[in-house]
């Protein structure tokens, strides 16, 4: 059965990468939630997608140039809709503490230690602290290499834009279990090659019912979506 992952929670309907968005995705019945991690000036992993604060919050500038307390004073909901006024940027600690027993997590490291020194170890420590089910993914393969050096058992996923078969050797080198592919570049041949290589393949970001059904029939192992209710409902209907 294909896994359905809520992209930044339920991004369609609530402010992305916030606890209300994650709760909405969980209520929709997802198998896990995807979230993005940066690090503050004082070394705290925080959940936000962009390097900068401007698009999703009332702040401006780079996340890394602000302390955790400074970020707590920002509003991460009002730009999505006024009814979400007062929603805050959560720390990874807060998310895992509140929701860790309710779902699994796909944790995307937006940058590794080259930008955020020690972020790989800090994220792993939080995963262990709350004993959560988690897969760590990134476009930054150096970050994934550091994670693997620190933990030989955690699930890893390579995110990329390109054909899945191009990244099989890199996945083997990292002892990763997952290829995380942009859905428009997935075909049945690459799904089969990935599976023959002992790898699972996930598709991002799918918000169209027909595409979700097509990918499922191809044999993808995971579909990430901004609209969990829509995709979960459609796949139940098309069984």
GROMACS .gro file of C-alpha atoms in nm:
model
  239
    1UNK     CA    1   0.000   0.000   0.000
    2UNK     CA    2   0.132   0.342  -0.096
    3UNK     CA    3   0.215   0.578   0.191
    4UNK     CA    4   0.056   0.923   0.189
    5UNK     CA    5   0.267   1.203   0.336
    6UNK     CA    6   0.135   1.549   0.422
    7UNK     CA    7   0.367   1.805   0.262
    8UNK     CA    8   0.447   2.065   0.528
    9UNK     CA    9   0.136   1.924   0.692
   10UNK     CA   10  -0.184   2.010   0.508
   11UNK     CA   11  -0.039   2.302   0.316
   12UNK     CA   12  -0.354   2.344   0.111
   13UNK     CA   13  -0.563   2.441   0.407
   14UNK     CA   14  -0.344   2.571   0.691
   15UNK     CA   15  -0.017   2.763   0.732
   16UNK     CA   16   0.264   2.534   0.615
   17UNK     CA   17   0.509   2.384   0.862
   18UNK     CA   18   0.303   2.476   1.167
   19UNK     CA   19   0.150   2.257   1.432
   20UNK     CA   20  -0.210   2.331   1.317
   21UNK     CA   21  -0.114   2.223   0.965
   22UNK     CA   22   0.043   1.902   1.095
   23UNK     CA   23  -0.262   1.825   1.307
   24UNK     CA   24  -0.490   1.877   1.008
   25UNK     CA   25  -0.284   1.630   0.805
   26UNK     CA   26  -0.292   1.375   1.086
   27UNK     CA   27  -0.670   1.412   1.113
   28UNK     CA   28  -0.694   1.347   0.739
   29UNK     CA   29  -0.527   1.010   0.794
   30UNK     CA   30  -0.176   1.055   0.656
   31UNK     CA   31   0.093   0.796   0.713
   32UNK     CA   32   0.338   1.072   0.799
   33UNK     CA   33   0.410   1.442   0.778
   34UNK     CA   34   0.693   1.608   0.590
   35UNK     CA   35   0.860   1.911   0.747
   36UNK     CA   36   1.160   2.131   0.678
   37UNK     CA   37   1.434   2.220   0.923
   38UNK     CA   38   1.665   2.520   0.945
   39UNK     CA   39   1.864   2.634   1.249
   40UNK     CA   40   1.851   2.955   1.450
   41UNK     CA   41   2.137   3.184   1.546
   42UNK     CA   42   2.149   3.014   1.887
   43UNK     CA   43   2.157   2.664   1.740
   44UNK     CA   44   1.795   2.549   1.768
   45UNK     CA   45   1.645   2.338   1.484
   46UNK     CA   46   1.325   2.514   1.373
   47UNK     CA   47   1.054   2.411   1.131
   48UNK     CA   48   1.025   2.644   0.833
   49UNK     CA   49   1.077   2.591   0.461
   50UNK     CA   50   1.259   2.898   0.331
   51UNK     CA   51   1.604   3.024   0.424
   52UNK     CA   52   1.431   3.355   0.492
   53UNK     CA   53   1.132   3.459   0.700
   54UNK     CA   54   0.966   3.696   0.456
   55UNK     CA   55   0.725   3.471   0.263
   56UNK     CA   56   0.553   3.289   0.547
   57UNK     CA   57   0.596   3.511   0.854
   58UNK     CA   58   0.579   3.870   0.972
   59UNK     CA   59   0.957   3.874   1.000
   60UNK     CA   60   1.229   3.937   0.744
   61UNK     CA   61   1.582   3.823   0.679
   62UNK     CA   62   1.752   3.489   0.721
   63UNK     CA   63   1.639   3.234   0.979
   64UNK     CA   64   2.001   3.179   1.081
   65UNK     CA   65   2.039   3.544   1.178
   66UNK     CA   66   1.763   3.527   1.442
   67UNK     CA   67   1.750   3.369   1.786
   68UNK     CA   68   1.481   3.125   1.887
   69UNK     CA   69   1.318   3.386   2.109
   70UNK     CA   70   1.312   3.636   1.825
   71UNK     CA   71   1.135   3.383   1.605
   72UNK     CA   72   0.877   3.315   1.877
   73UNK     CA   73   0.760   3.675   1.845
   74UNK     CA   74   0.677   3.635   1.476
   75UNK     CA   75   0.341   3.536   1.330
   76UNK     CA   76   0.356   3.238   1.094
   77UNK     CA   77  -0.016   3.220   1.023
   78UNK     CA   78  -0.156   3.558   0.929
   79UNK     CA   79  -0.001   3.568   0.580
   80UNK     CA   80  -0.185   3.247   0.496
   81UNK     CA   81  -0.518   3.378   0.626
   82UNK     CA   82  -0.623   3.621   0.897
   83UNK     CA   83  -0.803   3.343   1.082
   84UNK     CA   84  -0.465   3.184   1.155
   85UNK     CA   85  -0.327   3.495   1.321
   86UNK     CA   86  -0.106   3.406   1.617
   87UNK     CA   87   0.028   3.075   1.484
   88UNK     CA   88   0.401   3.051   1.554
   89UNK     CA   89   0.710   2.897   1.396
   90UNK     CA   90   0.760   2.574   1.590
   91UNK     CA   91   1.090   2.428   1.696
   92UNK     CA   92   1.154   2.070   1.591
   93UNK     CA   93   1.158   1.982   1.960
   94UNK     CA   94   0.807   2.121   2.004
   95UNK     CA   95   0.671   1.933   1.703
   96UNK     CA   96   0.817   1.598   1.801
   97UNK     CA   97   0.714   1.641   2.164
   98UNK     CA   98   0.353   1.721   2.078
   99UNK     CA   99   0.297   1.495   1.779
  100UNK     CA  100   0.564   1.226   1.801
  101UNK     CA  101   0.326   0.957   1.922
  102UNK     CA  102   0.064   1.038   1.659
  103UNK     CA  103   0.245   0.996   1.328
  104UNK     CA  104   0.577   0.940   1.153
  105UNK     CA  105   0.797   1.213   1.011
  106UNK     CA  106   0.987   1.291   0.693
  107UNK     CA  107   1.240   1.547   0.812
  108UNK     CA  108   1.404   1.750   0.538
  109UNK     CA  109   1.736   1.911   0.621
  110UNK     CA  110   1.740   2.227   0.410
  111UNK     CA  111   2.114   2.260   0.469
  112UNK     CA  112   2.377   2.056   0.646
  113UNK     CA  113   2.668   2.149   0.868
  114UNK     CA  114   2.829   2.362   0.597
  115UNK     CA  115   2.556   2.619   0.673
  116UNK     CA  116   2.427   2.502   1.011
  117UNK     CA  117   2.712   2.348   1.211
  118UNK     CA  118   2.600   2.036   1.395
  119UNK     CA  119   2.245   2.029   1.262
  120UNK     CA  120   2.260   1.660   1.168
  121UNK     CA  121   2.351   1.552   1.520
  122UNK     CA  122   2.094   1.785   1.678
  123UNK     CA  123   1.813   1.648   1.462
  124UNK     CA  124   1.915   1.289   1.531
  125UNK     CA  125   1.927   1.361   1.904
  126UNK     CA  126   1.570   1.493   1.895
  127UNK     CA  127   1.450   1.191   1.698
  128UNK     CA  128   1.605   0.967   1.964
  129UNK     CA  129   1.481   1.184   2.254
  130UNK     CA  130   1.120   1.138   2.152
  131UNK     CA  131   1.166   0.792   1.999
  132UNK     CA  132   0.979   0.891   1.685
  133UNK     CA  133   0.953   0.712   1.354
  134UNK     CA  134   1.148   0.930   1.115
  135UNK     CA  135   1.313   0.938   0.776
  136UNK     CA  136   1.570   1.210   0.714
  137UNK     CA  137   1.585   1.348   0.361
  138UNK     CA  138   1.773   1.622   0.181
  139UNK     CA  139   1.890   1.765  -0.150
  140UNK     CA  140   2.222   1.809   0.035
  141UNK     CA  141   2.392   1.471  -0.001
  142UNK     CA  142   2.680   1.583   0.221
  143UNK     CA  143   2.428   1.633   0.501
  144UNK     CA  144   2.293   1.284   0.443
  145UNK     CA  145   2.647   1.146   0.452
  146UNK     CA  146   2.700   1.309   0.792
  147UNK     CA  147   2.373   1.165   0.920
  148UNK     CA  148   2.477   0.819   0.804
  149UNK     CA  149   2.815   0.855   0.976
  150UNK     CA  150   2.633   0.940   1.299
  151UNK     CA  151   2.366   0.671   1.273
  152UNK     CA  152   2.387   0.356   1.064
  153UNK     CA  153   2.021   0.261   1.103
  154UNK     CA  154   1.810   0.575   1.047
  155UNK     CA  155   1.615   0.582   0.721
  156UNK     CA  156   1.759   0.820   0.461
  157UNK     CA  157   1.610   0.960   0.142
  158UNK     CA  158   1.782   1.143  -0.143
  159UNK     CA  159   1.574   1.430  -0.283
  160UNK     CA  160   1.654   1.525  -0.641
  161UNK     CA  161   1.523   1.658  -0.968
  162UNK     CA  162   1.608   1.409  -1.240
  163UNK     CA  163   1.561   1.047  -1.334
  164UNK     CA  164   1.559   0.809  -1.042
  165UNK     CA  165   1.805   0.569  -1.205
  166UNK     CA  166   2.069   0.844  -1.209
  167UNK     CA  167   2.079   0.847  -0.829
  168UNK     CA  168   2.089   0.477  -0.745
  169UNK     CA  169   2.466   0.467  -0.703
  170UNK     CA  170   2.458   0.769  -0.473
  171UNK     CA  171   2.186   0.604  -0.265
  172UNK     CA  172   2.392   0.288  -0.233
  173UNK     CA  173   2.698   0.487  -0.128
  174UNK     CA  174   2.496   0.657   0.147
  175UNK     CA  175   2.323   0.333   0.244
  176UNK     CA  176   1.995   0.517   0.188
  177UNK     CA  177   1.666   0.336   0.156
  178UNK     CA  178   1.469   0.595  -0.042
  179UNK     CA  179   1.475   0.792  -0.365
  180UNK     CA  180   1.255   1.104  -0.339
  181UNK     CA  181   1.172   1.203  -0.696
  182UNK     CA  182   0.985   1.495  -0.853
  183UNK     CA  183   0.669   1.327  -0.977
  184UNK     CA  184   0.678   1.452  -1.338
  185UNK     CA  185   1.006   1.268  -1.392
  186UNK     CA  186   0.892   0.928  -1.263
  187UNK     CA  187   0.810   0.648  -1.503
  188UNK     CA  188   0.735   0.281  -1.450
  189UNK     CA  189   1.077   0.174  -1.574
  190UNK     CA  190   1.255   0.381  -1.310
  191UNK     CA  191   1.022   0.252  -1.040
  192UNK     CA  192   1.111  -0.102  -1.139
  193UNK     CA  193   1.485  -0.026  -1.152
  194UNK     CA  194   1.470   0.132  -0.806
  195UNK     CA  195   1.288  -0.168  -0.663
  196UNK     CA  196   1.529  -0.411  -0.829
  197UNK     CA  197   1.809  -0.215  -0.660
  198UNK     CA  198   1.646  -0.260  -0.321
  199UNK     CA  199   1.530   0.101  -0.299
  200UNK     CA  200   1.190   0.255  -0.236
  201UNK     CA  201   1.071   0.552  -0.437
  202UNK     CA  202   0.860   0.845  -0.326
  203UNK     CA  203   0.693   1.108  -0.543
  204UNK     CA  204   0.664   1.480  -0.462
  205UNK     CA  205   0.449   1.694  -0.467
  206UNK     CA  206   0.124   1.546  -0.600
  207UNK     CA  207  -0.202   1.740  -0.577
  208UNK     CA  208  -0.390   1.592  -0.872
  209UNK     CA  209  -0.611   1.288  -0.817
  210UNK     CA  210  -0.544   1.132  -1.157
  211UNK     CA  211  -0.169   1.168  -1.118
  212UNK     CA  212  -0.180   1.013  -0.771
  213UNK     CA  213  -0.372   0.714  -0.906
  214UNK     CA  214  -0.132   0.678  -1.200
  215UNK     CA  215   0.174   0.685  -0.975
  216UNK     CA  216   0.021   0.433  -0.738
  217UNK     CA  217  -0.046   0.196  -1.027
  218UNK     CA  218   0.317   0.241  -1.137
  219UNK     CA  219   0.419   0.107  -0.798
  220UNK     CA  220   0.560   0.412  -0.619
  221UNK     CA  221   0.593   0.354  -0.246
  222UNK     CA  222   0.504   0.702  -0.123
  223UNK     CA  223   0.312   1.008  -0.243
  224UNK     CA  224   0.367   1.347  -0.082
  225UNK     CA  225   0.084   1.597  -0.116
  226UNK     CA  226  -0.029   1.941  -0.007
  227UNK     CA  227  -0.388   1.813   0.008
  228UNK     CA  228  -0.397   1.491   0.211
  229UNK     CA  229  -0.777   1.466   0.236
  230UNK     CA  230  -0.818   1.484  -0.141
  231UNK     CA  231  -0.547   1.231  -0.224
  232UNK     CA  232  -0.635   0.985   0.052
  233UNK     CA  233  -1.001   0.994  -0.049
  234UNK     CA  234  -0.921   0.948  -0.416
  235UNK     CA  235  -0.695   0.650  -0.361
  236UNK     CA  236  -0.956   0.478  -0.144
  237UNK     CA  237  -1.210   0.529  -0.422
  238UNK     CA  238  -0.976   0.399  -0.693
  239UNK     CA  239  -0.867   0.080  -0.515
   0.00000   0.00000   0.00000
